[in-house]
């Protein structure tokens, strides 16, 4: 049976998006599936915008847009209606668990 890691706090959504590929199978003893190879990892640096010229509000808005786009991409990848039907029970459970954590992290981010 799967046992989720015990964390005392929810990580920020940008850290979650940039590291989600590390919890895809074969982690936690879950069998690998070709579907998980379709995820294209997003680096943490790609989610952060640093500008030396321009308004800080523009940089913050641009960073928020990039983060929202990455969240939509991840949610589309994890969406229960989009996942393959040939996943075994453990793989499906892991995706649903990740889906819930992403939803909680997104809500905590207030985006």
JSON list of C-alpha atoms in Angstrom, two decimals:
[
{"chain": "A", "resi": 1, "resn": "UNK", "atom": "CA", "xyz": [0.00, 0.00, 0.00]},
{"chain": "A", "resi": 2, "resn": "UNK", "atom": "CA", "xyz": [1.08, 3.54, -0.61]},
{"chain": "A", "resi": 3, "resn": "UNK", "atom": "CA", "xyz": [2.02, 5.65, 2.34]},
{"chain": "A", "resi": 4, "resn": "UNK", "atom": "CA", "xyz": [2.29, 9.38, 1.64]},
{"chain": "A", "resi": 5, "resn": "UNK", "atom": "CA", "xyz": [5.27, 11.28, 2.98]},
{"chain": "A", "resi": 6, "resn": "UNK", "atom": "CA", "xyz": [4.61, 13.08, 6.21]},
{"chain": "A", "resi": 7, "resn": "UNK", "atom": "CA", "xyz": [5.19, 16.78, 5.83]},
{"chain": "A", "resi": 8, "resn": "UNK", "atom": "CA", "xyz": [4.23, 19.26, 8.49]},
{"chain": "A", "resi": 9, "resn": "UNK", "atom": "CA", "xyz": [3.48, 22.09, 6.05]},
{"chain": "A", "resi": 10, "resn": "UNK", "atom": "CA", "xyz": [2.42, 22.58, 2.46]},
{"chain": "A", "resi": 11, "resn": "UNK", "atom": "CA", "xyz": [5.20, 23.69, 0.11]},
{"chain": "A", "resi": 12, "resn": "UNK", "atom": "CA", "xyz": [4.66, 26.74, -2.08]},
{"chain": "A", "resi": 13, "resn": "UNK", "atom": "CA", "xyz": [3.04, 26.08, -5.44]},
{"chain": "A", "resi": 14, "resn": "UNK", "atom": "CA", "xyz": [6.12, 27.14, -7.42]},
{"chain": "A", "resi": 15, "resn": "UNK", "atom": "CA", "xyz": [8.32, 24.63, -5.56]},
{"chain": "A", "resi": 16, "resn": "UNK", "atom": "CA", "xyz": [5.69, 21.94, -6.06]},
{"chain": "A", "resi": 17, "resn": "UNK", "atom": "CA", "xyz": [5.44, 22.55, -9.81]},
{"chain": "A", "resi": 18, "resn": "UNK", "atom": "CA", "xyz": [9.19, 22.56, -10.29]},
{"chain": "A", "resi": 19, "resn": "UNK", "atom": "CA", "xyz": [9.67, 19.28, -8.40]},
{"chain": "A", "resi": 20, "resn": "UNK", "atom": "CA", "xyz": [6.52, 17.29, -9.20]},
{"chain": "A", "resi": 21, "resn": "UNK", "atom": "CA", "xyz": [8.40, 14.99, -11.59]},
{"chain": "A", "resi": 22, "resn": "UNK", "atom": "CA", "xyz": [10.34, 13.62, -8.60]},
{"chain": "A", "resi": 23, "resn": "UNK", "atom": "CA", "xyz": [7.21, 12.06, -7.14]},
{"chain": "A", "resi": 24, "resn": "UNK", "atom": "CA", "xyz": [5.95, 10.45, -10.33]},
{"chain": "A", "resi": 25, "resn": "UNK", "atom": "CA", "xyz": [6.39, 6.68, -10.55]},
{"chain": "A", "resi": 26, "resn": "UNK", "atom": "CA", "xyz": [8.53, 4.70, -9.99]},
{"chain": "A", "resi": 27, "resn": "UNK", "atom": "CA", "xyz": [8.64, 6.58, -6.66]},
{"chain": "A", "resi": 28, "resn": "UNK", "atom": "CA", "xyz": [6.87, 5.17, -3.60]},
{"chain": "A", "resi": 29, "resn": "UNK", "atom": "CA", "xyz": [7.08, 1.68, -5.12]},
{"chain": "A", "resi": 30, "resn": "UNK", "atom": "CA", "xyz": [4.49, 2.50, -7.79]},
{"chain": "A", "resi": 31, "resn": "UNK", "atom": "CA", "xyz": [5.05, 0.90, -11.19]},
{"chain": "A", "resi": 32, "resn": "UNK", "atom": "CA", "xyz": [6.24, 3.14, -14.03]},
{"chain": "A", "resi": 33, "resn": "UNK", "atom": "CA", "xyz": [3.88, 4.06, -16.88]},
{"chain": "A", "resi": 34, "resn": "UNK", "atom": "CA", "xyz": [4.67, 5.76, -20.19]},
{"chain": "A", "resi": 35, "resn": "UNK", "atom": "CA", "xyz": [2.20, 8.55, -19.35]},
{"chain": "A", "resi": 36, "resn": "UNK", "atom": "CA", "xyz": [4.54, 10.01, -16.73]},
{"chain": "A", "resi": 37, "resn": "UNK", "atom": "CA", "xyz": [7.27, 10.48, -19.33]},
{"chain": "A", "resi": 38, "resn": "UNK", "atom": "CA", "xyz": [5.03, 13.00, -21.13]},
{"chain": "A", "resi": 39, "resn": "UNK", "atom": "CA", "xyz": [5.45, 15.57, -18.35]},
{"chain": "A", "resi": 40, "resn": "UNK", "atom": "CA", "xyz": [7.96, 18.23, -19.30]},
{"chain": "A", "resi": 41, "resn": "UNK", "atom": "CA", "xyz": [9.61, 19.48, -16.10]},
{"chain": "A", "resi": 42, "resn": "UNK", "atom": "CA", "xyz": [9.46, 23.17, -15.32]},
{"chain": "A", "resi": 43, "resn": "UNK", "atom": "CA", "xyz": [12.48, 24.65, -13.58]},
{"chain": "A", "resi": 44, "resn": "UNK", "atom": "CA", "xyz": [12.02, 26.83, -10.54]},
{"chain": "A", "resi": 45, "resn": "UNK", "atom": "CA", "xyz": [13.98, 29.59, -12.29]},
{"chain": "A", "resi": 46, "resn": "UNK", "atom": "CA", "xyz": [11.50, 29.55, -15.18]},
{"chain": "A", "resi": 47, "resn": "UNK", "atom": "CA", "xyz": [8.73, 30.38, -12.73]},
{"chain": "A", "resi": 48, "resn": "UNK", "atom": "CA", "xyz": [10.53, 33.39, -11.31]},
{"chain": "A", "resi": 49, "resn": "UNK", "atom": "CA", "xyz": [10.86, 36.68, -13.16]},
{"chain": "A", "resi": 50, "resn": "UNK", "atom": "CA", "xyz": [13.72, 38.96, -12.26]},
{"chain": "A", "resi": 51, "resn": "UNK", "atom": "CA", "xyz": [13.93, 42.28, -14.02]},
{"chain": "A", "resi": 52, "resn": "UNK", "atom": "CA", "xyz": [16.29, 45.16, -13.58]},
{"chain": "A", "resi": 53, "resn": "UNK", "atom": "CA", "xyz": [14.34, 47.50, -15.82]},
{"chain": "A", "resi": 54, "resn": "UNK", "atom": "CA", "xyz": [10.67, 48.30, -15.48]},
{"chain": "A", "resi": 55, "resn": "UNK", "atom": "CA", "xyz": [8.03, 48.53, -12.85]},
{"chain": "A", "resi": 56, "resn": "UNK", "atom": "CA", "xyz": [7.93, 46.02, -10.00]},
{"chain": "A", "resi": 57, "resn": "UNK", "atom": "CA", "xyz": [4.18, 45.66, -10.54]},
{"chain": "A", "resi": 58, "resn": "UNK", "atom": "CA", "xyz": [4.81, 44.58, -14.13]},
{"chain": "A", "resi": 59, "resn": "UNK", "atom": "CA", "xyz": [7.35, 41.98, -12.98]},
{"chain": "A", "resi": 60, "resn": "UNK", "atom": "CA", "xyz": [4.95, 40.68, -10.33]},
{"chain": "A", "resi": 61, "resn": "UNK", "atom": "CA", "xyz": [2.10, 40.46, -12.84]},
{"chain": "A", "resi": 62, "resn": "UNK", "atom": "CA", "xyz": [4.32, 38.69, -15.35]},
{"chain": "A", "resi": 63, "resn": "UNK", "atom": "CA", "xyz": [5.52, 36.24, -12.71]},
{"chain": "A", "resi": 64, "resn": "UNK", "atom": "CA", "xyz": [1.93, 35.56, -11.66]},
{"chain": "A", "resi": 65, "resn": "UNK", "atom": "CA", "xyz": [0.93, 34.88, -15.29]},
{"chain": "A", "resi": 66, "resn": "UNK", "atom": "CA", "xyz": [3.80, 32.42, -15.74]},
{"chain": "A", "resi": 67, "resn": "UNK", "atom": "CA", "xyz": [2.93, 30.67, -12.49]},
{"chain": "A", "resi": 68, "resn": "UNK", "atom": "CA", "xyz": [-0.78, 30.45, -13.39]},
{"chain": "A", "resi": 69, "resn": "UNK", "atom": "CA", "xyz": [0.12, 28.98, -16.79]},
{"chain": "A", "resi": 70, "resn": "UNK", "atom": "CA", "xyz": [2.32, 26.35, -15.12]},
{"chain": "A", "resi": 71, "resn": "UNK", "atom": "CA", "xyz": [-0.47, 25.49, -12.67]},
{"chain": "A", "resi": 72, "resn": "UNK", "atom": "CA", "xyz": [-2.95, 25.05, -15.54]},
{"chain": "A", "resi": 73, "resn": "UNK", "atom": "CA", "xyz": [-0.45, 22.84, -17.37]},
{"chain": "A", "resi": 74, "resn": "UNK", "atom": "CA", "xyz": [0.02, 20.63, -14.32]},
{"chain": "A", "resi": 75, "resn": "UNK", "atom": "CA", "xyz": [-3.70, 20.45, -13.55]},
{"chain": "A", "resi": 76, "resn": "UNK", "atom": "CA", "xyz": [-4.41, 19.50, -17.17]},
{"chain": "A", "resi": 77, "resn": "UNK", "atom": "CA", "xyz": [-1.78, 16.74, -16.95]},
{"chain": "A", "resi": 78, "resn": "UNK", "atom": "CA", "xyz": [-3.24, 15.42, -13.67]},
{"chain": "A", "resi": 79, "resn": "UNK", "atom": "CA", "xyz": [-6.93, 15.90, -14.52]},
{"chain": "A", "resi": 80, "resn": "UNK", "atom": "CA", "xyz": [-8.93, 12.74, -13.77]},
{"chain": "A", "resi": 81, "resn": "UNK", "atom": "CA", "xyz": [-10.68, 12.89, -17.16]},
{"chain": "A", "resi": 82, "resn": "UNK", "atom": "CA", "xyz": [-7.36, 13.16, -19.05]},
{"chain": "A", "resi": 83, "resn": "UNK", "atom": "CA", "xyz": [-5.34, 10.37, -17.45]},
{"chain": "A", "resi": 84, "resn": "UNK", "atom": "CA", "xyz": [-5.06, 7.06, -19.32]},
{"chain": "A", "resi": 85, "resn": "UNK", "atom": "CA", "xyz": [-7.57, 4.35, -18.52]},
{"chain": "A", "resi": 86, "resn": "UNK", "atom": "CA", "xyz": [-4.90, 1.65, -18.33]},
{"chain": "A", "resi": 87, "resn": "UNK", "atom": "CA", "xyz": [-3.26, 2.97, -15.14]},
{"chain": "A", "resi": 88, "resn": "UNK", "atom": "CA", "xyz": [-3.27, 0.51, -12.28]},
{"chain": "A", "resi": 89, "resn": "UNK", "atom": "CA", "xyz": [-4.87, 1.33, -8.92]},
{"chain": "A", "resi": 90, "resn": "UNK", "atom": "CA", "xyz": [-1.67, 2.58, -7.29]},
{"chain": "A", "resi": 91, "resn": "UNK", "atom": "CA", "xyz": [-0.82, 4.86, -10.23]},
{"chain": "A", "resi": 92, "resn": "UNK", "atom": "CA", "xyz": [-4.33, 6.34, -10.26]},
{"chain": "A", "resi": 93, "resn": "UNK", "atom": "CA", "xyz": [-4.24, 6.84, -6.51]},
{"chain": "A", "resi": 94, "resn": "UNK", "atom": "CA", "xyz": [-0.89, 8.63, -6.72]},
{"chain": "A", "resi": 95, "resn": "UNK", "atom": "CA", "xyz": [-2.19, 10.97, -9.44]},
{"chain": "A", "resi": 96, "resn": "UNK", "atom": "CA", "xyz": [-5.29, 11.74, -7.39]},
{"chain": "A", "resi": 97, "resn": "UNK", "atom": "CA", "xyz": [-3.13, 12.44, -4.35]},
{"chain": "A", "resi": 98, "resn": "UNK", "atom": "CA", "xyz": [-0.93, 14.82, -6.36]},
{"chain": "A", "resi": 99, "resn": "UNK", "atom": "CA", "xyz": [-4.07, 16.45, -7.82]},
{"chain": "A", "resi": 100, "resn": "UNK", "atom": "CA", "xyz": [-5.35, 17.16, -4.27]},
{"chain": "A", "resi": 101, "resn": "UNK", "atom": "CA", "xyz": [-2.01, 18.56, -3.10]},
{"chain": "A", "resi": 102, "resn": "UNK", "atom": "CA", "xyz": [-1.81, 20.85, -6.15]},
{"chain": "A", "resi": 103, "resn": "UNK", "atom": "CA", "xyz": [-5.36, 22.07, -5.51]},
{"chain": "A", "resi": 104, "resn": "UNK", "atom": "CA", "xyz": [-4.54, 22.79, -1.84]},
{"chain": "A", "resi": 105, "resn": "UNK", "atom": "CA", "xyz": [-1.30, 24.57, -2.75]},
{"chain": "A", "resi": 106, "resn": "UNK", "atom": "CA", "xyz": [-3.08, 26.65, -5.40]},
{"chain": "A", "resi": 107, "resn": "UNK", "atom": "CA", "xyz": [-5.76, 27.66, -2.90]},
{"chain": "A", "resi": 108, "resn": "UNK", "atom": "CA", "xyz": [-3.10, 28.57, -0.33]},
{"chain": "A", "resi": 109, "resn": "UNK", "atom": "CA", "xyz": [-1.33, 30.74, -2.93]},
{"chain": "A", "resi": 110, "resn": "UNK", "atom": "CA", "xyz": [-4.50, 32.79, -3.49]},
{"chain": "A", "resi": 111, "resn": "UNK", "atom": "CA", "xyz": [-3.94, 33.05, -7.24]}
]
